[in-house]
Short mmCIF file of C-alpha atoms in Angstrom, two decimals:
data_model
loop_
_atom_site.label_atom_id
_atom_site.label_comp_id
_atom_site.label_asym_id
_atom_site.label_seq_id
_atom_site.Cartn_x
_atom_site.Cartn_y
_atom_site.Cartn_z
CA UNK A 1 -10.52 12.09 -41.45
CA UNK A 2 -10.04 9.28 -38.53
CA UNK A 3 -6.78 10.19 -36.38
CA UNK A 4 -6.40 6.78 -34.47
CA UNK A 5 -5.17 8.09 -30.59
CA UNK A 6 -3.07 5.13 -28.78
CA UNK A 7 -5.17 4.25 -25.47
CA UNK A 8 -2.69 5.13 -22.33
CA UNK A 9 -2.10 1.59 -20.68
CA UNK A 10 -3.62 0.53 -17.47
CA UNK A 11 -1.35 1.52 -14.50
CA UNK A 12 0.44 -1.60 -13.14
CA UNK A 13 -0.38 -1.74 -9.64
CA UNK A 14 0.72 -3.76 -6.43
CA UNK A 15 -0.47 -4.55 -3.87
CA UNK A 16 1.40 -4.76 -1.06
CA UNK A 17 0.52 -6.43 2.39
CA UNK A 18 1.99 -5.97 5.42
CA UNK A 19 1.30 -7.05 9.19
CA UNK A 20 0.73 -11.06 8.05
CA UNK A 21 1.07 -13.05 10.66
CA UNK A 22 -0.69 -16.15 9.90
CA UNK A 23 -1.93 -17.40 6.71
CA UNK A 24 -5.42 -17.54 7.24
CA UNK A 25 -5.43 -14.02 7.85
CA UNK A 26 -4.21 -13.37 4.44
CA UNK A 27 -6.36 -15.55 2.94
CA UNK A 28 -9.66 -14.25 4.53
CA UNK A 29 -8.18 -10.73 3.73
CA UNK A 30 -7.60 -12.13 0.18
CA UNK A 31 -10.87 -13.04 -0.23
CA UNK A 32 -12.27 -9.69 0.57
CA UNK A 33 -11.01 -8.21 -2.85
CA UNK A 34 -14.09 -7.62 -5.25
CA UNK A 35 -13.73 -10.15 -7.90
CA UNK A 36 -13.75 -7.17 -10.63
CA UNK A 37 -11.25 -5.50 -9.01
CA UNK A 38 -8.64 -8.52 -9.82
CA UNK A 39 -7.71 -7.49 -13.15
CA UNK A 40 -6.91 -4.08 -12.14
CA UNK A 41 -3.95 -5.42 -9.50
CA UNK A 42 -0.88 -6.71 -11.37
CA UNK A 43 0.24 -8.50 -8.81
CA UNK A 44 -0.47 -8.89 -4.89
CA UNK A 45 2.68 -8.91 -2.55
CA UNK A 46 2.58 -10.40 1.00
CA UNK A 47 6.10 -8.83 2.74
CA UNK A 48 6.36 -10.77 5.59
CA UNK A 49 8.66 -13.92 7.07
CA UNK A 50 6.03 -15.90 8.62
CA UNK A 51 3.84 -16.74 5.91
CA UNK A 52 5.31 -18.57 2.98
CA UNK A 53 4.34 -19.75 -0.24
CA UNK A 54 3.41 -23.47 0.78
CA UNK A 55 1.09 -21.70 3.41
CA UNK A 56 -1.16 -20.17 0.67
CA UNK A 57 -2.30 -23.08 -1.57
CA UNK A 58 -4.46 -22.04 -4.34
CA UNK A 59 -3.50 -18.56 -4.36
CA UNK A 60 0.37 -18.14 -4.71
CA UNK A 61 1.67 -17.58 -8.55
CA UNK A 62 1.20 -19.70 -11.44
CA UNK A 63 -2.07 -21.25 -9.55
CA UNK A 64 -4.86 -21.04 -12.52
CA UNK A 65 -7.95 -21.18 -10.21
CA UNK A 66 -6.85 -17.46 -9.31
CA UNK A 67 -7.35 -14.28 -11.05
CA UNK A 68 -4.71 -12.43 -8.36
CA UNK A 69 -0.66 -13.21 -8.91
CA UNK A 70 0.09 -13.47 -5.35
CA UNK A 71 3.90 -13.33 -4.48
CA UNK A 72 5.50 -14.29 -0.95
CA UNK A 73 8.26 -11.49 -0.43
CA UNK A 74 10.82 -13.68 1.69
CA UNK A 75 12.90 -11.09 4.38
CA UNK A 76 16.37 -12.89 4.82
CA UNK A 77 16.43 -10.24 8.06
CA UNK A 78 13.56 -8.72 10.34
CA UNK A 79 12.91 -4.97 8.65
CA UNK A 80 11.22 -3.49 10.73
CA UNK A 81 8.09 -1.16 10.28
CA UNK A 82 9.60 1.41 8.02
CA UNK A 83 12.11 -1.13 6.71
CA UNK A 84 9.91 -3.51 5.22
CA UNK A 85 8.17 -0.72 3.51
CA UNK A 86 11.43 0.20 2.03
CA UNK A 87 11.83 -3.42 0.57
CA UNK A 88 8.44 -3.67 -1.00
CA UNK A 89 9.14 -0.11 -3.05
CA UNK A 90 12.44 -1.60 -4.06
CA UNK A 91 10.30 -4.78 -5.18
CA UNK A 92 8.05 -2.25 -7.30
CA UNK A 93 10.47 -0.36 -8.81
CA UNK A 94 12.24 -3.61 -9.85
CA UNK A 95 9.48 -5.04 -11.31
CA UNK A 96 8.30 -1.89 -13.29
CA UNK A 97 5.25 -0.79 -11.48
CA UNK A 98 3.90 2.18 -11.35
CA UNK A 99 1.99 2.29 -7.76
CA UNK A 100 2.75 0.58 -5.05
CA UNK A 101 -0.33 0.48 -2.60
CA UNK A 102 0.54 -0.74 0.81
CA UNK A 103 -1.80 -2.22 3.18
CA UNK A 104 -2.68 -4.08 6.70
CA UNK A 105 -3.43 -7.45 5.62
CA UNK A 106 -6.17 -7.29 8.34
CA UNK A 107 -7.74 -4.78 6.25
CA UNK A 108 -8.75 -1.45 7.86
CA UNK A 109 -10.23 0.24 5.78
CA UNK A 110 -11.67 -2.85 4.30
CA UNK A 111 -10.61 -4.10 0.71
CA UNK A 112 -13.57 -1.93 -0.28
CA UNK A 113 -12.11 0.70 -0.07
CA UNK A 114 -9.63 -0.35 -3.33
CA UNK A 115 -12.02 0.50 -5.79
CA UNK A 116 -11.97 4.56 -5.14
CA UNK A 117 -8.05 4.10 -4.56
CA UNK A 118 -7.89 2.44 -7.39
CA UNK A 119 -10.27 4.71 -9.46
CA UNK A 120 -7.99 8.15 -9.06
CA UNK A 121 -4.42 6.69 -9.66
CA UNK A 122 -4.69 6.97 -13.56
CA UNK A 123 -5.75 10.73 -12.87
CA UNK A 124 -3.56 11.63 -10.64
CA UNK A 125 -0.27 9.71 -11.42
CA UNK A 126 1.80 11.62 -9.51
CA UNK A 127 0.01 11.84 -5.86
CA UNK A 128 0.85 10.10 -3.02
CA UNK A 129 -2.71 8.95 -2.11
CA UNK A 130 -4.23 8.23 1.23
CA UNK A 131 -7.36 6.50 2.97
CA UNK A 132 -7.97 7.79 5.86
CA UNK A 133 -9.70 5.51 9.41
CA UNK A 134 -11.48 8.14 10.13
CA UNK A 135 -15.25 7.53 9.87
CA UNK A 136 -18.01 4.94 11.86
CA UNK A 137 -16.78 1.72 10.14
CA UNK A 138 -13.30 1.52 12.31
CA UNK A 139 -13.30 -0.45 15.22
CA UNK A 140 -10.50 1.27 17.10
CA UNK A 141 -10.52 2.56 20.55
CA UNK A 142 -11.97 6.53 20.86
CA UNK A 143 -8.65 6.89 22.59
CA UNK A 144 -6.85 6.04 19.41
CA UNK A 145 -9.15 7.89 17.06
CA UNK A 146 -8.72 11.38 19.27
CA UNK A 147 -4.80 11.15 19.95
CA UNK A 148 -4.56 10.25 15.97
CA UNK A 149 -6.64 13.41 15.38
CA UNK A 150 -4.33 15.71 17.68
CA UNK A 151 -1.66 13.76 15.95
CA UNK A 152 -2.08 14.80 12.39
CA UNK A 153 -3.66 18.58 13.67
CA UNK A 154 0.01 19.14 14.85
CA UNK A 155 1.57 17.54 12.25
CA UNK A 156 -0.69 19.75 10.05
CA UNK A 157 -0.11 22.98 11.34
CA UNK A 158 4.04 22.36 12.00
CA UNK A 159 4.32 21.49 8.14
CA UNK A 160 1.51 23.61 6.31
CA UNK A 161 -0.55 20.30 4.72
CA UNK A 162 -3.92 19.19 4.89
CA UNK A 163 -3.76 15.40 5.64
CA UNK A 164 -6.60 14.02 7.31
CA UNK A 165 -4.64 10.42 8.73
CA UNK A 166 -0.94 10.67 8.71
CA UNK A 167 -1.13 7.30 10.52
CA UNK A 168 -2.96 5.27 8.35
CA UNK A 169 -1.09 2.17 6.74
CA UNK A 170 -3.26 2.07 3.43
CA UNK A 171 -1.67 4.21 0.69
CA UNK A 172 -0.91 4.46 -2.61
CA UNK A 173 2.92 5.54 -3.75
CA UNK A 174 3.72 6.25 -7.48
CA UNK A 175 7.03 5.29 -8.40
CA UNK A 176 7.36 8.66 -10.28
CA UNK A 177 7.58 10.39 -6.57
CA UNK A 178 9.95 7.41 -5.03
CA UNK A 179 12.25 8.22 -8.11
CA UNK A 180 12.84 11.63 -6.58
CA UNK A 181 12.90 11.38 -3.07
CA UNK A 182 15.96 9.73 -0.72
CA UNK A 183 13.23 7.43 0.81
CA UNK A 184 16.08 5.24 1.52
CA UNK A 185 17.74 7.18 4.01
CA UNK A 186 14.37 7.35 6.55
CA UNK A 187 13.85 5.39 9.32
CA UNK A 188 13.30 1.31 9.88
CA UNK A 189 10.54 2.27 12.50
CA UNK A 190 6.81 3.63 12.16
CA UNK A 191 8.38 7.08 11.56
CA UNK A 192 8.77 6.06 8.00
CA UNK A 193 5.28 6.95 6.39
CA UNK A 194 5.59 10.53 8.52
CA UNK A 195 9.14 10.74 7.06
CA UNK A 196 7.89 9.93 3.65
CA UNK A 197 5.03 12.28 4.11
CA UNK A 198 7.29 14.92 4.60
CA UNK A 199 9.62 14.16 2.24
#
């Protein structure tokens, strides 16, 4: 006897880009994305004020020589680091998504590193995932790379987790967790991932 089982949808995921200062720096970050990896990104999101849709020919939504829906996130106000973050999970949960993944639109870790991201969110739908800059392909100063690492050793042992990068900008946030935390409430500045770490 054949029992037909319904397939679990693909998780609708968004990509969200932060840090754009000039078009061409989205666009060359754009380009980065494997081509196969397209599909898998419902829509990308560019959250910032000084790159608009007119700057982004070929690429914004509705444009059929694209496989990515890119959407310009207008800020009537200046957000702020932890502020614009809180707009672009507002976006998400208002346009049904289930992940939001946020990321430097100049791309460290590279857009590589998407497709393990992107290969663990159906199986663990409820994790806040991170990539971590540790490793040889960062280009930051040893200074940065050392206080980082005392950085999230404190912030380790003060709150009993293992997180290798509490600074790193590229993450993954289910909307299941945002649903239960006052994420809201945190601060406008670069304390907002820690905040949201903790929380």
């Amino acid at each position: 006897m054949d029992v037909s089982r319904e397939q679990p949808r693909p998780p609708r995921v968004g990509l969200f880009l932060f840090g754009c200062f000039d078009a061409d720096a989205v666009r060359r970050s754009l380009a980065t994305i494997p081509a196969d990896l397209h599909p898998r990104l419902h829509e990308v999101v560019v959250m910032d004020d000084r790159v608009g849709a007119a700057d982004l020919p070929g690429l914004v939504r509705g444009d059929a020589s694209t496989k990515l829906d890119v959407v310009v996130h207008r800020n009537p106000r200046e957000h702020g680091f932890g502020g614009a973050r809180k707009a672009a999970f507002e976006y998400a949960r208002l346009r049904r998504l289930d992940w939001a993944i946020c990321l430097r639109a100049d791309a460290d870790p590279p857009m590589a590193a998407l497709r393990p991201l992107l290969d663990v969110l159906r199986a663990q739908p409820d994790t806040l995932l991170l990539v971590s800059r540790r490793g040889g392909g960062t280009d930051r100063p040893l200074w940065r790379r050392l206080a980082n690492g005392l950085w999230s050793g404190l912030l380790n042992r003060t709150l009993g987790l293992r997180i290798a990068d509490y600074g790193s900008s590229f993450r993954a946030v289910p909307m299941t967790i945002l649903a239960r935390i006052p994420y809201l409430v945190n601060a406008d500045d670069r304390q907002f991932d820690v905040q949201l770490l903790i929380q």
